[in-house]
Amino acid sequence: MLSVEVRAARPYKVNITHGFSGLKDVAALTGAKKIAVVTDGNVDKLYYGAVCEELGGIEKVKFVIPAGEESKNGENFLKLVNGFAESGLQRGDAVIALGGGVIGDLAGFAAATYMRGIKYIGVPTTLLADVDSSVGGKTAIDLSAGKNMCGAFWQPFAVHINTDCLSTLPAREVLCGMGEVIKYGLLDGRVSLSEIRAGISSSLIAHCLAVKKDVVEEDEFESGKRMLLNLGHTVGHAVEKLSGYKLSHGECVAKGLNAAISVSAALYGLPESTVTNMREYLSGFGFDLSLGFSAESIVKLVAADKKGAGEYVNFVTLKKAGEPHIEKLALSKLKEILAASFGGGYAG
């Protein structure tokens, strides 16, 4: 078993292991007499029984949300918190978020707000959640205006990563997670291109989380350095929404990373060798790197993004792999670069 300790305002440990063994001990540490297990329709069939067996005699109540990003909405949020109340969940009780990023965000936000905050344990079941969304305390739901526009910073009590869950993921879900893995490779040299290409492993997950936890510990509430973790997400979130969430988050992050490389090259006049080196992280995984939507439609959504500031957006760029920078970028300039680099949706 590998462990990563996150020293946030409320410190917690991320255990990376095979199976669900040890989850009962973590749940016992919460002091909860009742646990609400929030999951989706797919994960429910695969893992709820095993989680229940591991938790033993502690009282459990199950909430099943339809799978998919479209379920991360206000209606399901209210169903959850009302369900918690109806089931008698008390302030000393806890929530388990059993699923991918959607469940983690939704269940975490419900835990953050129910009775002004109760404990929750993240039990991610996707690669994307393993390496990124399960750690750091960002919880949210989507609004019609954009992704993750309503949320709270609420750190988990603990995170239990069962790497055996990765064996049941469809190939597209693995690709989705690789979008975030590549982001960490471009952000920090601890996640090397050779390690990424060697395939998914416990150590790769741990290395991604080590990068994230260092940033979170320095800037838990995203007032500065934590914005670096948005690399690829400014354009990625816009494309994700424009696709009607038919494209996965990781696929859109990959598109956003490619866009960020183009923006970086245009702003800094980067040598072709540097650009090629950065794009090597994206090559060979089967990503479609075209944007598929006009620069105008993308920038319109970027303007409404929570990272925006009037006519500017805080945009994460790269001077080279491992050297990110937060650029106050004019929206007009972003539109100009995207139109020039991805005219007709083609990623050059």
Short mmCIF file of C-alpha atoms in Angstrom, two decimals:
data_model
loop_
_atom_site.label_atom_id
_atom_site.label_comp_id
_atom_site.label_asym_id
_atom_site.label_seq_id
_atom_site.Cartn_x
_atom_site.Cartn_y
_atom_site.Cartn_z
CA MET A 1 0.00 0.00 0.00
CA LEU A 2 1.17 3.52 -0.83
CA SER A 3 0.04 6.55 1.15
CA VAL A 4 0.07 10.27 0.43
CA GLU A 5 -0.59 12.67 3.29
CA VAL A 6 -2.28 15.97 2.46
CA ARG A 7 -1.49 18.62 5.06
CA ALA A 8 -4.44 20.90 4.37
CA ALA A 9 -6.30 22.87 7.05
CA ARG A 10 -7.77 19.48 7.97
CA PRO A 11 -4.99 16.97 7.20
CA TYR A 12 -5.91 13.60 5.73
CA LYS A 13 -4.35 10.54 4.21
CA VAL A 14 -4.83 9.02 0.75
CA ASN A 15 -4.31 5.26 0.73
CA ILE A 16 -3.56 3.60 -2.62
CA THR A 17 -4.07 -0.15 -2.43
CA HIS A 18 -5.77 -3.23 -3.88
CA GLY A 19 -9.31 -3.93 -2.68
CA PHE A 20 -11.42 -2.16 -0.08
CA SER A 21 -9.67 -3.64 2.94
CA GLY A 22 -9.01 -0.96 5.52
CA LEU A 23 -12.01 1.17 4.59
CA LYS A 24 -13.87 -0.06 7.70
CA ASP A 25 -11.06 1.23 9.94
CA VAL A 26 -11.12 4.62 8.21
CA ALA A 27 -14.91 4.82 8.57
CA ALA A 28 -14.63 3.96 12.27
CA LEU A 29 -12.25 6.88 12.79
CA THR A 30 -15.00 9.31 11.71
CA GLY A 31 -17.04 8.32 14.76
CA ALA A 32 -20.12 8.06 12.53
CA LYS A 33 -23.02 5.91 13.64
CA LYS A 34 -24.56 6.08 10.17
CA ILE A 35 -22.95 6.43 6.75
CA ALA A 36 -24.61 7.66 3.57
CA VAL A 37 -23.05 5.93 0.56
CA VAL A 38 -23.54 8.02 -2.58
CA THR A 39 -22.84 6.26 -5.86
CA ASP A 40 -24.06 6.04 -9.46
CA GLY A 41 -26.02 3.37 -11.28
CA ASN A 42 -22.95 1.76 -12.84
CA VAL A 43 -20.72 1.71 -9.76
CA ASP A 44 -23.60 0.53 -7.59
CA LYS A 45 -23.73 -2.76 -9.50
CA LEU A 46 -19.97 -3.24 -9.45
CA TYR A 47 -18.78 -2.20 -6.00
CA TYR A 48 -21.53 -1.25 -3.55
CA GLY A 49 -21.83 -4.82 -2.27
CA ALA A 50 -18.09 -5.10 -1.62
CA VAL A 51 -18.01 -1.74 0.16
CA CYS A 52 -20.96 -2.73 2.34
CA GLU A 53 -19.30 -6.01 3.22
CA GLU A 54 -16.11 -4.20 4.21
CA LEU A 55 -18.02 -1.65 6.33
CA GLY A 56 -19.61 -4.47 8.32
CA GLY A 57 -22.32 -3.69 10.86
CA ILE A 58 -22.25 0.11 10.70
CA GLU A 59 -25.65 1.45 9.61
CA LYS A 60 -25.69 2.44 5.95
CA VAL A 61 -28.09 4.27 3.68
CA LYS A 62 -27.60 4.24 -0.10
CA PHE A 63 -28.21 7.01 -2.64
CA VAL A 64 -27.88 6.15 -6.34
CA ILE A 65 -27.49 8.95 -8.89
CA PRO A 66 -27.66 8.38 -12.67
CA ALA A 67 -24.17 8.16 -14.17
CA GLY A 68 -22.87 11.08 -16.22
CA GLU A 69 -21.88 14.75 -15.94
CA GLU A 70 -25.46 15.87 -16.53
CA SER A 71 -26.35 14.46 -13.10
CA LYS A 72 -24.06 16.95 -11.34
CA ASN A 73 -26.85 19.47 -10.97
CA GLY A 74 -28.88 21.38 -8.41
CA GLU A 75 -31.81 18.97 -8.55
CA ASN A 76 -29.69 15.97 -7.55
CA PHE A 77 -27.88 18.05 -4.94
CA LEU A 78 -31.20 18.90 -3.27
CA LYS A 79 -32.33 15.27 -3.53
CA LEU A 80 -29.19 14.24 -1.67
CA VAL A 81 -29.35 16.73 1.18
CA ASN A 82 -33.09 16.15 1.61
CA GLY A 83 -32.40 12.41 1.57
CA PHE A 84 -29.74 12.84 4.24
CA ALA A 85 -32.25 14.66 6.43
CA GLU A 86 -35.02 12.12 5.82
CA SER A 87 -32.67 9.25 6.69
CA GLY A 88 -31.75 10.89 10.00
CA LEU A 89 -28.13 11.66 9.18
CA GLN A 90 -26.65 13.68 12.05
CA ARG A 91 -23.74 16.11 12.23
CA GLY A 92 -21.49 13.37 13.62
CA ASP A 93 -22.28 11.00 10.75
CA ALA A 94 -20.46 10.72 7.43
CA VAL A 95 -20.78 10.34 3.67
CA ILE A 96 -18.88 7.99 1.38
CA ALA A 97 -18.50 9.20 -2.21
CA LEU A 98 -18.21 5.93 -4.17
CA GLY A 99 -17.58 6.69 -7.83
CA GLY A 100 -15.82 8.95 -10.28
CA GLY A 101 -15.43 12.70 -10.41
CA VAL A 102 -19.14 13.45 -10.75
CA ILE A 103 -20.02 11.52 -7.60
CA GLY A 104 -17.05 12.95 -5.72
CA ASP A 105 -17.99 16.52 -6.61
CA LEU A 106 -21.71 16.08 -5.95
CA ALA A 107 -21.47 14.02 -2.75
CA GLY A 108 -18.64 16.21 -1.47
CA PHE A 109 -20.70 19.37 -2.01
CA ALA A 110 -23.67 17.78 -0.27
CA ALA A 111 -21.41 16.86 2.68
CA ALA A 112 -19.93 20.37 2.71
CA THR A 113 -23.34 22.01 3.06
CA TYR A 114 -25.49 19.52 4.98
CA MET A 115 -25.74 20.77 8.59
CA ARG A 116 -22.97 23.23 7.60
CA GLY A 117 -20.55 20.41 6.94
CA ILE A 118 -20.17 16.74 7.80
CA LYS A 119 -17.28 14.34 7.16
CA TYR A 120 -16.94 12.51 3.88
CA ILE A 121 -14.63 9.78 2.62
CA GLY A 122 -13.66 9.65 -1.03
CA VAL A 123 -13.63 6.21 -2.62
CA PRO A 124 -12.81 6.99 -6.25
CA THR A 125 -13.40 4.36 -8.92
CA THR A 126 -11.97 6.05 -12.03
CA LEU A 127 -8.47 7.03 -13.05
CA LEU A 128 -9.46 10.68 -13.32
CA ALA A 129 -10.78 10.71 -9.75
CA ASP A 130 -7.77 8.72 -8.50
CA VAL A 131 -5.18 11.19 -9.79
CA ASP A 132 -7.08 14.45 -9.47
CA SER A 133 -10.61 15.19 -8.34
CA SER A 134 -10.71 13.03 -5.19
CA VAL A 135 -7.97 15.12 -3.57
CA GLY A 136 -7.84 18.84 -2.86
CA GLY A 137 -11.26 19.63 -1.45
CA LYS A 138 -12.96 21.13 -4.50
CA THR A 139 -16.62 20.13 -4.50
CA ALA A 140 -19.22 21.51 -6.89
CA ILE A 141 -22.22 21.19 -9.14
CA ASP A 142 -22.67 22.59 -12.63
CA LEU A 143 -24.91 25.53 -13.50
CA SER A 144 -26.40 26.38 -16.88
CA ALA A 145 -23.73 29.11 -17.09
CA GLY A 146 -20.86 26.63 -16.80
CA LYS A 147 -19.12 23.72 -15.15
CA ASN A 148 -18.44 23.72 -11.38
CA MET A 149 -19.90 27.20 -10.95
CA CYS A 150 -21.51 26.44 -7.58
CA GLY A 151 -19.38 24.72 -4.96
CA ALA A 152 -17.29 24.81 -1.83
CA PHE A 153 -13.81 23.96 -0.62
CA TRP A 154 -14.38 20.97 1.68
CA GLN A 155 -11.53 18.54 2.28
CA PRO A 156 -12.35 14.84 2.65
CA PHE A 157 -11.79 13.04 5.93
CA ALA A 158 -9.80 10.42 4.00
CA VAL A 159 -9.45 8.96 0.51
CA HIS A 160 -9.28 5.23 -0.26
CA ILE A 161 -8.08 4.37 -3.78
CA ASN A 162 -8.71 0.77 -4.81
CA THR A 163 -6.64 0.32 -7.96
CA ASP A 164 -8.51 -2.91 -8.77
CA CYS A 165 -11.42 -0.68 -9.87
CA LEU A 166 -9.37 0.42 -12.87
CA SER A 167 -9.67 -3.06 -14.41
CA THR A 168 -13.40 -2.56 -15.01
CA LEU A 169 -13.08 0.83 -16.72
CA PRO A 170 -13.98 1.12 -20.42
CA ALA A 171 -11.07 2.23 -22.61
CA ARG A 172 -12.62 5.68 -23.03
CA GLU A 173 -12.70 6.19 -19.24
CA VAL A 174 -9.02 5.28 -19.02
CA LEU A 175 -8.31 7.82 -21.77
CA CYS A 176 -10.33 10.38 -19.82
CA GLY A 177 -8.08 9.89 -16.79
CA MET A 178 -4.96 10.11 -18.93
CA GLY A 179 -5.89 13.70 -19.78
CA GLU A 180 -5.32 14.65 -16.14
CA VAL A 181 -2.22 12.45 -15.82
CA ILE A 182 -0.65 14.27 -18.79
CA LYS A 183 -1.55 17.59 -17.18
CA TYR A 184 0.60 16.66 -14.19
CA GLY A 185 3.41 15.59 -16.48
CA LEU A 186 3.39 19.00 -18.16
CA LEU A 187 3.19 20.79 -14.80
CA ASP A 188 5.94 18.97 -12.93
CA GLY A 189 8.93 16.79 -13.75
CA ARG A 190 8.06 14.26 -11.04
CA VAL A 191 5.53 12.77 -13.47
CA SER A 192 7.81 11.87 -16.36
CA LEU A 193 6.82 11.14 -19.94
CA SER A 194 8.50 7.73 -19.70
CA GLU A 195 6.46 6.84 -16.60
CA ILE A 196 3.23 7.94 -18.26
CA ARG A 197 3.98 5.84 -21.33
CA ALA A 198 4.84 2.82 -19.16
CA GLY A 199 1.17 2.62 -18.14
CA ILE A 200 -1.00 3.10 -15.09
CA SER A 201 0.50 2.05 -11.78
CA SER A 202 0.13 2.84 -8.08
CA SER A 203 3.36 4.83 -8.24
CA LEU A 204 2.11 6.92 -11.18
CA ILE A 205 -1.06 7.74 -9.24
CA ALA A 206 1.02 8.60 -6.16
CA HIS A 207 3.33 10.86 -8.18
CA CYS A 208 0.37 12.77 -9.65
CA LEU A 209 -1.12 13.20 -6.19
CA ALA A 210 2.24 14.32 -4.77
CA VAL A 211 2.26 17.20 -7.27
CA LYS A 212 -1.31 18.14 -6.47
CA LYS A 213 -0.96 17.93 -2.69
CA ASP A 214 2.11 20.17 -2.71
CA VAL A 215 0.16 22.85 -4.56
CA VAL A 216 -2.94 22.41 -2.37
CA GLU A 217 -0.90 22.67 0.82
CA GLU A 218 0.61 25.97 -0.35
CA ASP A 219 -2.65 27.46 -1.68
CA GLU A 220 -5.66 25.52 -0.41
CA PHE A 221 -8.29 28.05 -1.47
CA GLU A 222 -6.91 28.92 -4.92
CA SER A 223 -5.81 32.48 -4.32
CA GLY A 224 -2.61 32.05 -6.32
CA LYS A 225 -0.45 29.03 -7.08
CA ARG A 226 -3.34 26.53 -7.10
CA MET A 227 -4.55 28.15 -10.30
CA LEU A 228 -1.71 26.25 -11.99
CA LEU A 229 -3.80 23.08 -11.62
CA ASN A 230 -6.20 24.65 -14.14
CA LEU A 231 -3.71 23.97 -16.94
CA GLY A 232 -5.80 22.87 -19.93
CA HIS A 233 -9.07 23.50 -18.10
CA THR A 234 -9.96 27.02 -19.25
CA VAL A 235 -10.52 25.96 -22.85
CA GLY A 236 -11.29 22.37 -21.83
CA HIS A 237 -14.30 23.30 -19.70
CA ALA A 238 -15.69 25.48 -22.49
CA VAL A 239 -15.39 22.68 -25.05
CA GLU A 240 -16.92 20.22 -22.57
CA LYS A 241 -19.99 22.44 -22.13
CA LEU A 242 -20.28 23.17 -25.85
CA SER A 243 -20.31 19.42 -26.52
CA GLY A 244 -23.29 19.07 -24.20
CA TYR A 245 -20.99 16.94 -22.01
CA LYS A 246 -20.90 14.28 -24.71
CA LEU A 247 -17.11 14.60 -24.60
CA SER A 248 -15.53 13.44 -21.35
CA HIS A 249 -13.70 15.79 -19.01
CA GLY A 250 -10.34 14.19 -19.73
CA GLU A 251 -10.82 14.32 -23.49
CA CYS A 252 -11.60 18.03 -23.19
CA VAL A 253 -8.62 18.63 -20.88
CA ALA A 254 -6.39 17.10 -23.58
CA LYS A 255 -7.86 19.53 -26.12
CA GLY A 256 -7.35 22.34 -23.63
CA LEU A 257 -3.74 21.30 -23.03
CA ASN A 258 -3.10 21.41 -26.76
CA ALA A 259 -4.70 24.86 -26.88
CA ALA A 260 -2.56 25.99 -23.93
CA ILE A 261 0.56 24.90 -25.82
CA SER A 262 -0.56 26.93 -28.84
CA VAL A 263 -1.24 29.98 -26.66
CA SER A 264 2.14 29.57 -24.95
CA ALA A 265 3.94 29.30 -28.29
CA ALA A 266 2.20 32.45 -29.59
CA LEU A 267 2.80 34.52 -26.45
CA TYR A 268 6.40 33.60 -25.81
CA GLY A 269 7.70 32.81 -29.29
CA LEU A 270 8.77 29.36 -28.12
CA PRO A 271 11.26 27.39 -30.23
CA GLU A 272 9.71 24.61 -32.31
CA SER A 273 11.72 22.04 -30.32
CA THR A 274 10.10 23.21 -27.06
CA VAL A 275 6.61 23.03 -28.55
CA THR A 276 7.32 19.58 -29.96
CA ASN A 277 8.60 18.40 -26.59
CA MET A 278 5.42 19.57 -24.85
CA ARG A 279 3.14 18.02 -27.47
CA GLU A 280 4.94 14.68 -27.12
CA TYR A 281 3.05 14.25 -23.84
CA LEU A 282 -0.21 14.29 -25.79
CA SER A 283 0.87 12.07 -28.66
CA GLY A 284 0.31 8.35 -28.87
CA PHE A 285 -2.79 8.10 -26.69
CA GLY A 286 -5.45 8.48 -29.37
CA PHE A 287 -6.80 11.87 -28.31
CA ASP A 288 -8.67 13.94 -30.87
CA LEU A 289 -6.96 17.29 -30.25
CA SER A 290 -9.14 19.44 -32.52
CA LEU A 291 -11.38 21.89 -30.67
CA GLY A 292 -14.45 21.25 -32.82
CA PHE A 293 -16.01 24.63 -31.98
CA SER A 294 -15.30 28.18 -33.06
CA ALA A 295 -12.89 30.39 -31.16
CA GLU A 296 -15.75 32.85 -30.68
CA SER A 297 -18.04 30.31 -28.99
CA ILE A 298 -15.22 29.03 -26.76
CA VAL A 299 -14.12 32.50 -25.63
CA LYS A 300 -17.73 33.49 -24.93
CA LEU A 301 -17.89 30.71 -22.33
CA VAL A 302 -14.39 31.46 -21.04
CA ALA A 303 -15.59 35.02 -20.35
CA ALA A 304 -18.23 33.64 -17.98
CA ASP A 305 -15.78 31.25 -16.29
CA LYS A 306 -14.95 31.73 -12.59
CA LYS A 307 -11.31 32.22 -13.59
CA GLY A 308 -12.24 35.28 -15.62
CA ALA A 309 -11.74 38.91 -14.64
CA GLY A 310 -13.59 41.32 -16.93
CA GLU A 311 -11.90 41.38 -20.33
CA TYR A 312 -9.16 39.07 -19.11
CA VAL A 313 -8.79 35.49 -17.94
CA ASN A 314 -6.19 33.91 -15.68
CA PHE A 315 -4.77 31.46 -18.20
CA VAL A 316 -2.15 28.83 -17.37
CA THR A 317 0.65 28.73 -19.93
CA LEU A 318 3.90 26.78 -20.29
CA LYS A 319 7.33 28.20 -21.01
CA LYS A 320 8.42 24.57 -21.26
CA ALA A 321 7.32 21.25 -19.77
CA GLY A 322 7.57 21.63 -16.00
CA GLU A 323 7.56 25.44 -16.08
CA PRO A 324 3.95 26.70 -15.86
CA HIS A 325 2.96 30.34 -15.58
CA ILE A 326 -0.31 32.18 -14.82
CA GLU A 327 -0.89 34.76 -17.54
CA LYS A 328 -3.45 37.57 -17.33
CA LEU A 329 -4.61 37.07 -20.88
CA ALA A 330 -6.95 39.38 -22.79
CA LEU A 331 -9.97 37.49 -24.08
CA SER A 332 -9.51 39.17 -27.45
CA LYS A 333 -5.96 37.81 -27.62
CA LEU A 334 -7.12 34.31 -26.66
CA LYS A 335 -9.75 34.42 -29.40
CA GLU A 336 -7.15 35.58 -31.92
CA ILE A 337 -4.70 32.79 -31.04
CA LEU A 338 -7.35 30.05 -31.02
CA ALA A 339 -8.72 31.20 -34.38
CA ALA A 340 -5.23 31.25 -35.89
CA SER A 341 -4.15 27.90 -34.40
CA PHE A 342 -7.39 25.91 -34.66
CA GLY A 343 -9.24 27.43 -37.61
CA GLY A 344 -12.09 25.14 -38.61
CA GLY A 345 -11.55 23.12 -35.44
CA TYR A 346 -8.31 21.61 -36.73
CA ALA A 347 -5.49 21.22 -34.23
CA GLY A 348 -2.32 22.05 -36.12
#
